[in-house]
Amino acid sequence: MKVVAFNGSARKDGNTAIIVNYVLRELEKEGIETELVQFAGKKIHGCIACRKCFENKDRRCAVKNDILNDCIEKMLDSDGLILASPTYFADLTTELKALIDRAGYVAIANDGMFKRKVGAAVVVARRGGTIHTFDSINHFFLISQMIIPGSRYWNIAFGREKGEVEKDEEGIQIMKVLGENMAWLLKRIHA
Ligand SMILES: Cc1cc2nc3c(=O)[nH]c(=O)nc-3n(C[C@H](O)[C@H](O)[C@H](O)COP(=O)(O)O)c2cc1C
């Protein structure tokens, strides 16, 4: 089994990457393969509403000049997805939204190609807007007919400068429990 995590931050190896790695380590302890894809420095555009995905029905976006189709391939090859984002103006980053809009539209055009995969949101912020970011990501999982595991609190951690999130002990615990619950759910779905 495999889980792929996408980090929508513009900052490579920042707080979002640090905290999502706590989830991935728990999954690995349970024998689940993981991969972290960081968007920082990579090109990913928003949906241009060409609707070619509904004509082509080839499980790919018709716009092929950025990393989006590589991301779709990784999503299709995985049993679980983690979408992680820092909070930017009380919402997810533009890059992660681009993934959601385009992969989400391609999925709808292809009879729900992420149906019954397991999905979890991971959110970081300095102080405010986390629940809104968390909800934005979960809307994608729910309309994609995916299954969402919970943790002991919403999957949120706090920090501003790179590495500050390591001081958020409760945030770290939440991510560990999320990893355990995600592994538990994946194992039962694939039993
Ligand atoms: C453009 C921008 C907007 C931000 N907006 C918010 C915000 O609305 N609320 C908040 O608490 N922090 C906000 N932050 C702070 C980041 O969420 C915080 O620094 C986070 O740790 C960054 O994660 P990273 O290290 O993975 O990039 C913002 C940062 C940037 C660059």
Short mmCIF file of C-alpha atoms and ligand atoms in Angstrom, two decimals:
data_model
loop_
_atom_site.label_atom_id
_atom_site.label_comp_id
_atom_site.label_asym_id
_atom_site.label_seq_id
_atom_site.Cartn_x
_atom_site.Cartn_y
_atom_site.Cartn_z
CA MET A 1 0.00 0.00 0.00
CA LYS A 2 1.10 3.52 -0.67
CA VAL A 3 0.29 7.04 0.53
CA VAL A 4 1.40 10.12 -1.40
CA ALA A 5 1.52 13.50 0.35
CA PHE A 6 1.52 16.83 -1.49
CA ASN A 7 2.96 19.85 0.29
CA GLY A 8 1.47 23.01 -1.21
CA SER A 9 3.90 25.36 0.55
CA ALA A 10 6.06 27.80 -1.40
CA ARG A 11 8.78 27.00 1.16
CA LYS A 12 10.57 23.67 0.73
CA ASP A 13 11.19 21.68 3.93
CA GLY A 14 9.29 24.25 6.02
CA ASN A 15 6.75 23.70 8.77
CA THR A 16 4.26 21.89 6.53
CA ALA A 17 6.87 19.40 5.35
CA ILE A 18 8.11 18.88 8.91
CA ILE A 19 4.65 18.19 10.33
CA VAL A 20 3.43 16.00 7.47
CA ASN A 21 6.51 13.82 7.97
CA TYR A 22 5.18 12.91 11.44
CA VAL A 23 2.12 11.39 9.70
CA LEU A 24 4.26 9.63 7.10
CA ARG A 25 6.55 8.07 9.72
CA GLU A 26 3.56 6.46 11.48
CA LEU A 27 2.36 5.06 8.15
CA GLU A 28 5.83 3.65 7.42
CA LYS A 29 5.91 1.97 10.86
CA GLU A 30 2.82 0.08 9.69
CA GLY A 31 4.56 -1.03 6.49
CA ILE A 32 2.88 1.51 4.22
CA GLU A 33 5.08 3.08 1.54
CA THR A 34 5.07 6.89 1.46
CA GLU A 35 6.18 9.70 -0.82
CA LEU A 36 6.29 13.44 -0.18
CA VAL A 37 5.93 15.77 -3.18
CA GLN A 38 6.82 19.39 -2.44
CA PHE A 39 5.46 22.06 -4.79
CA ALA A 40 8.01 24.73 -3.83
CA GLY A 41 9.80 25.96 -6.95
CA LYS A 42 7.67 23.82 -9.29
CA LYS A 43 5.22 24.96 -11.94
CA ILE A 44 1.52 24.18 -11.42
CA HIS A 45 -1.22 26.32 -12.97
CA GLY A 46 -4.91 26.70 -12.23
CA CYS A 47 -7.71 25.13 -14.30
CA ILE A 48 -8.35 26.93 -17.62
CA ALA A 49 -11.89 25.48 -17.87
CA CYS A 50 -11.30 24.02 -21.35
CA ARG A 51 -13.37 20.96 -20.29
CA LYS A 52 -11.23 18.79 -22.58
CA CYS A 53 -11.02 16.24 -19.74
CA PHE A 54 -14.74 15.57 -20.30
CA GLU A 55 -14.13 14.97 -24.04
CA ASN A 56 -10.90 12.96 -23.72
CA LYS A 57 -11.84 10.91 -20.63
CA ASP A 58 -8.22 9.69 -20.48
CA ARG A 59 -7.66 10.28 -16.75
CA ARG A 60 -5.29 13.14 -17.55
CA CYS A 61 -5.49 16.94 -17.80
CA ALA A 62 -5.28 18.23 -21.38
CA VAL A 63 -2.86 20.97 -20.29
CA LYS A 64 0.51 19.25 -20.18
CA ASN A 65 3.06 22.00 -19.56
CA ASP A 66 3.47 21.60 -15.80
CA ILE A 67 3.66 18.93 -13.07
CA LEU A 68 -0.10 18.29 -12.80
CA ASN A 69 -0.29 15.04 -14.76
CA ASP A 70 2.69 13.63 -12.82
CA CYS A 71 0.74 14.40 -9.66
CA ILE A 72 -2.40 12.69 -11.03
CA GLU A 73 -0.32 9.61 -11.83
CA LYS A 74 1.01 9.47 -8.28
CA MET A 75 -2.53 9.92 -6.92
CA LEU A 76 -3.84 7.05 -9.06
CA ASP A 77 -0.96 4.81 -7.97
CA SER A 78 -1.67 5.44 -4.27
CA ASP A 79 -4.26 4.09 -1.86
CA GLY A 80 -4.17 7.20 0.32
CA LEU A 81 -3.60 10.91 -0.30
CA ILE A 82 -2.48 13.63 2.07
CA LEU A 83 -2.97 17.22 0.97
CA ALA A 84 -0.92 19.52 3.21
CA SER A 85 -0.88 23.29 3.15
CA PRO A 86 0.28 26.25 5.16
CA THR A 87 -2.49 28.78 5.70
CA TYR A 88 -2.23 31.75 3.35
CA PHE A 89 -4.84 34.45 4.01
CA ALA A 90 -7.04 31.97 5.86
CA ASP A 91 -7.01 29.41 3.07
CA LEU A 92 -4.83 26.86 1.24
CA THR A 93 -2.03 27.92 -1.12
CA THR A 94 -2.69 28.72 -4.78
CA GLU A 95 -0.58 25.74 -5.84
CA LEU A 96 -2.52 23.21 -3.79
CA LYS A 97 -5.79 24.74 -5.03
CA ALA A 98 -4.54 24.26 -8.60
CA LEU A 99 -4.03 20.55 -7.88
CA ILE A 100 -7.50 20.25 -6.35
CA ASP A 101 -9.28 22.08 -9.18
CA ARG A 102 -7.58 20.22 -12.01
CA ALA A 103 -7.17 16.72 -10.53
CA GLY A 104 -10.68 17.05 -9.09
CA TYR A 105 -12.24 17.98 -12.45
CA VAL A 106 -10.37 15.17 -14.25
CA ALA A 107 -11.62 12.76 -11.56
CA ILE A 108 -15.25 13.81 -12.10
CA ALA A 109 -14.80 13.50 -15.90
CA ASN A 110 -13.58 9.92 -15.39
CA ASP A 111 -16.31 8.47 -13.17
CA GLY A 112 -14.76 9.36 -9.83
CA MET A 113 -11.25 8.02 -10.29
CA PHE A 114 -10.26 8.68 -6.64
CA LYS A 115 -13.39 6.98 -5.28
CA ARG A 116 -12.78 5.16 -1.96
CA LYS A 117 -9.16 6.20 -1.64
CA VAL A 118 -8.34 7.48 1.85
CA GLY A 119 -7.70 11.23 2.17
CA ALA A 120 -6.38 13.46 4.94
CA ALA A 121 -5.76 17.20 5.17
CA VAL A 122 -2.81 18.61 7.13
CA VAL A 123 -2.71 22.33 7.88
CA VAL A 124 -0.12 24.71 9.35
CA ALA A 125 -0.45 28.37 10.30
CA ARG A 126 1.17 31.06 12.37
CA ARG A 127 -2.12 31.87 14.13
CA GLY A 128 -5.46 32.06 12.23
CA GLY A 129 -7.57 30.64 9.42
CA THR A 130 -6.68 26.98 9.89
CA ILE A 131 -10.22 25.57 10.06
CA HIS A 132 -11.13 27.29 6.82
CA THR A 133 -8.04 25.79 5.14
CA PHE A 134 -8.86 22.37 6.61
CA ASP A 135 -12.44 22.58 5.32
CA SER A 136 -11.32 23.66 1.83
CA ILE A 137 -9.18 20.55 1.49
CA ASN A 138 -11.82 18.21 2.93
CA HIS A 139 -14.38 19.47 0.40
CA PHE A 140 -12.17 17.96 -2.30
CA PHE A 141 -12.03 14.56 -0.58
CA LEU A 142 -15.77 14.48 0.00
CA ILE A 143 -16.85 15.38 -3.54
CA SER A 144 -14.30 12.83 -4.80
CA GLN A 145 -16.11 10.04 -2.85
CA MET A 146 -13.05 9.49 -0.69
CA ILE A 147 -12.92 8.30 2.92
CA ILE A 148 -11.52 10.61 5.61
CA PRO A 149 -9.93 9.38 8.88
CA GLY A 150 -9.85 11.67 11.90
CA SER A 151 -7.43 12.35 14.72
CA ARG A 152 -7.78 13.47 18.36
CA TYR A 153 -8.25 17.06 17.14
CA TRP A 154 -8.42 18.65 13.68
CA ASN A 155 -5.15 18.10 11.79
CA ILE A 156 -3.61 21.48 12.52
CA ALA A 157 -0.22 22.63 13.82
CA PHE A 158 1.25 26.03 14.53
CA GLY A 159 4.52 27.76 13.65
CA ARG A 160 5.80 30.72 11.70
CA GLU A 161 9.54 30.51 11.00
CA LYS A 162 10.93 27.32 9.49
CA GLY A 163 11.13 24.65 12.19
CA GLU A 164 8.93 26.47 14.74
CA VAL A 165 6.25 23.79 14.35
CA GLU A 166 8.54 21.37 16.24
CA LYS A 167 7.60 23.30 19.40
CA ASP A 168 3.89 22.47 18.93
CA GLU A 169 3.77 19.25 20.97
CA GLU A 170 0.00 18.87 20.66
CA GLY A 171 0.21 19.38 16.89
CA ILE A 172 2.82 16.64 16.66
CA GLN A 173 0.64 14.24 18.69
CA ILE A 174 -2.34 15.00 16.43
CA MET A 175 -0.27 14.08 13.36
CA LYS A 176 0.98 10.84 14.93
CA VAL A 177 -2.57 9.77 15.77
CA LEU A 178 -3.69 10.73 12.27
CA GLY A 179 -0.96 8.48 10.83
CA GLU A 180 -2.07 5.59 13.08
CA ASN A 181 -5.73 6.03 12.11
CA MET A 182 -4.96 6.34 8.42
CA ALA A 183 -2.91 3.12 8.54
CA TRP A 184 -5.71 1.35 10.49
CA LEU A 185 -8.30 2.42 7.92
CA LEU A 186 -6.15 1.50 4.89
CA LYS A 187 -5.47 -1.95 6.31
CA ARG A 188 -9.16 -2.64 6.84
CA ILE A 189 -10.18 -1.36 3.41
CA HIS A 190 -7.56 -3.56 1.78
CA ALA A 191 -7.94 -6.61 4.07
C1 LIG B 1 1.34 34.82 1.76
C2 LIG B 1 1.23 34.29 3.17
C3 LIG B 1 0.03 34.37 3.83
C4 LIG B 1 -0.10 33.88 5.14
N1 LIG B 1 -1.33 33.93 5.74
C5 LIG B 1 -1.48 33.43 6.99
C6 LIG B 1 -2.76 33.40 7.61
O1 LIG B 1 -3.79 33.78 7.05
N2 LIG B 1 -2.84 32.92 8.89
C7 LIG B 1 -1.75 32.47 9.56
O2 LIG B 1 -1.88 32.07 10.71
N3 LIG B 1 -0.52 32.44 8.99
C8 LIG B 1 -0.36 32.90 7.71
N4 LIG B 1 0.87 32.84 7.09
C9 LIG B 1 2.00 32.20 7.82
C10 LIG B 1 2.23 30.73 7.41
O3 LIG B 1 1.03 29.98 7.43
C11 LIG B 1 3.25 30.09 8.37
O4 LIG B 1 4.46 30.81 8.34
C12 LIG B 1 3.52 28.63 8.07
O5 LIG B 1 4.35 28.10 9.09
C13 LIG B 1 4.24 28.44 6.74
O6 LIG B 1 4.44 27.06 6.50
P1 LIG B 1 5.71 26.53 5.63
O7 LIG B 1 6.92 26.72 6.49
O8 LIG B 1 5.40 25.12 5.34
O9 LIG B 1 5.72 27.38 4.39
C14 LIG B 1 1.03 33.31 5.79
C15 LIG B 1 2.25 33.24 5.11
C16 LIG B 1 2.37 33.70 3.82
C17 LIG B 1 3.69 33.59 3.08
#
